[in-house]
Coordinates of C-alpha atoms and ligand atoms in Angstrom, one line a residue:
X205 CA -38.8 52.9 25.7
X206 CA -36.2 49.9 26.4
X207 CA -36.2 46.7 24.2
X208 CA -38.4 43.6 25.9
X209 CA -37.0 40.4 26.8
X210 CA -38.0 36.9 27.3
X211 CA -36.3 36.1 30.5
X212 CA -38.3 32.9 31.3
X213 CA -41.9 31.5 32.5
X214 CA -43.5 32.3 36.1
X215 CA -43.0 28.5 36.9
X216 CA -38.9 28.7 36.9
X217 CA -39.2 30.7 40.3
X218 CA -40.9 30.4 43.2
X219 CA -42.4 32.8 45.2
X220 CA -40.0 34.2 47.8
X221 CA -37.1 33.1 45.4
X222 CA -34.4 35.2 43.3
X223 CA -32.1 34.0 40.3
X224 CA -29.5 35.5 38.2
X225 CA -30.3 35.4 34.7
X226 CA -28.3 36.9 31.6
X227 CA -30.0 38.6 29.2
X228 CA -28.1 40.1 26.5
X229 CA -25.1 41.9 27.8
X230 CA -27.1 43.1 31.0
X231 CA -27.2 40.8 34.0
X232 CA -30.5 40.8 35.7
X233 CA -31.3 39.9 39.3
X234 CA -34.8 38.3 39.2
X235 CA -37.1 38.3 42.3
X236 CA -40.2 36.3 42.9
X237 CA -42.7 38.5 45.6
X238 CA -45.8 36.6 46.6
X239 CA -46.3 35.9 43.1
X240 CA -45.1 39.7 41.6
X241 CA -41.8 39.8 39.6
X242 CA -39.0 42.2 39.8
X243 CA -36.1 42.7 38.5
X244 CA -32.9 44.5 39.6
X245 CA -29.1 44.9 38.0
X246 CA -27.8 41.7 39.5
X247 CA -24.2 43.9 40.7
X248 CA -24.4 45.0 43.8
X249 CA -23.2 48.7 43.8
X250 CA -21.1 47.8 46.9
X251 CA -18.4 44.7 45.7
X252 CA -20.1 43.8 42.8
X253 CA -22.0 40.6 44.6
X254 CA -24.4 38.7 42.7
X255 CA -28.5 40.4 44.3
X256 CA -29.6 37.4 42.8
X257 CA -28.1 35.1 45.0
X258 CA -29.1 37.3 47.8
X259 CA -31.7 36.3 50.4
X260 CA -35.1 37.7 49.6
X261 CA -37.5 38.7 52.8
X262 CA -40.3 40.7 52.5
X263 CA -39.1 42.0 49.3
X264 CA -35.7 43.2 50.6
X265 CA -32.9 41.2 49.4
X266 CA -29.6 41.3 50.8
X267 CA -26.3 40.8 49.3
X268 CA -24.5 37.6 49.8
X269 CA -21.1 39.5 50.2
X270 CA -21.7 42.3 52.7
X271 CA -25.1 42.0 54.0
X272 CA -26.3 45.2 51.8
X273 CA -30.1 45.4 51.3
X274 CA -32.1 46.3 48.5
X275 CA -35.9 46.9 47.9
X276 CA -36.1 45.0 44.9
X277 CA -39.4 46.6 43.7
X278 CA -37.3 49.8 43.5
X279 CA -33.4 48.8 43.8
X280 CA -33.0 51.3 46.8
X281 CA -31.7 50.8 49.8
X282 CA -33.9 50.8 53.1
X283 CA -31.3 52.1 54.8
X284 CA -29.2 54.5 52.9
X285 CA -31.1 55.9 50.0
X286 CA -28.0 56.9 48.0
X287 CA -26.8 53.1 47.6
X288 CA -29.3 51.9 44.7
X289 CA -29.2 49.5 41.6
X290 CA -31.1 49.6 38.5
X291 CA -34.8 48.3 38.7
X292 CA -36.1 47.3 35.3
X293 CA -40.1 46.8 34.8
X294 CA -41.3 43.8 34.3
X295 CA -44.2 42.5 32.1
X296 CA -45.8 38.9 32.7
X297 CA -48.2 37.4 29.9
X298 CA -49.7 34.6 30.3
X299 CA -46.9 32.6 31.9
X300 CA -44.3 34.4 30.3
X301 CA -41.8 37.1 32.1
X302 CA -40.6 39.8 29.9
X303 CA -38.1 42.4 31.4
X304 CA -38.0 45.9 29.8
X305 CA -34.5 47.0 29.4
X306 CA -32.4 50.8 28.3
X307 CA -30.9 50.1 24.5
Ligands
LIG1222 S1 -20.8 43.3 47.4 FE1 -22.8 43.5 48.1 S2 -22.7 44.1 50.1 FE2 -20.6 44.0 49.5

């Protein structure tokens, strides 16, 4: 079991929207699907890009740098399984988003 964060409230992003937001020393891609949130490791395993600024589609979002794509409810790659990221769950109560991250 990880430690829970507050990372913010289900009105700071929209649906088909993904931010970058820093929670302790972890930087967390957050992704808005049709109302369901997920959350990846915002470094993109190829360069290092920032997922979060990524354009999100039908929950794939890809990398602002390269063009790599991600699943963002898993952090795998559509097309080449071996390139993933981290996926952290996420919790939502009431309007609050929690993300669930490793100690
Ligand atoms: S850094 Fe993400 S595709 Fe290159």
């Amino acid at each position: 079991m990880g430690q829970l964060y507050k990372i913010g409230t289900v009105r700071d992003l929209a649906p088909g929207e993904g931010k970058v937001i820093e929670v302790d020393r972890h930087e967390i891609a957050l992704f808005n699907v049709e109302g369901t949130f997920y959350a990846l490791n915002n470094i993109c395993p190829h360069r290092g890009g920032p997922l979060g600024e990524g354009f999100l589609e039908e929950g794939i979002v890809t990398c602002p740098w390269h063009g790599w794509k991600f699943d963002v409810t898993t952090g795998v790659s559509p097309k080449n399984p071996r390139a993933q990221v981290a996926s952290f769950p996420v919790k939502v109560e009431g309007e609050d988003i929690y993300v669930e991250l490793p100690e």
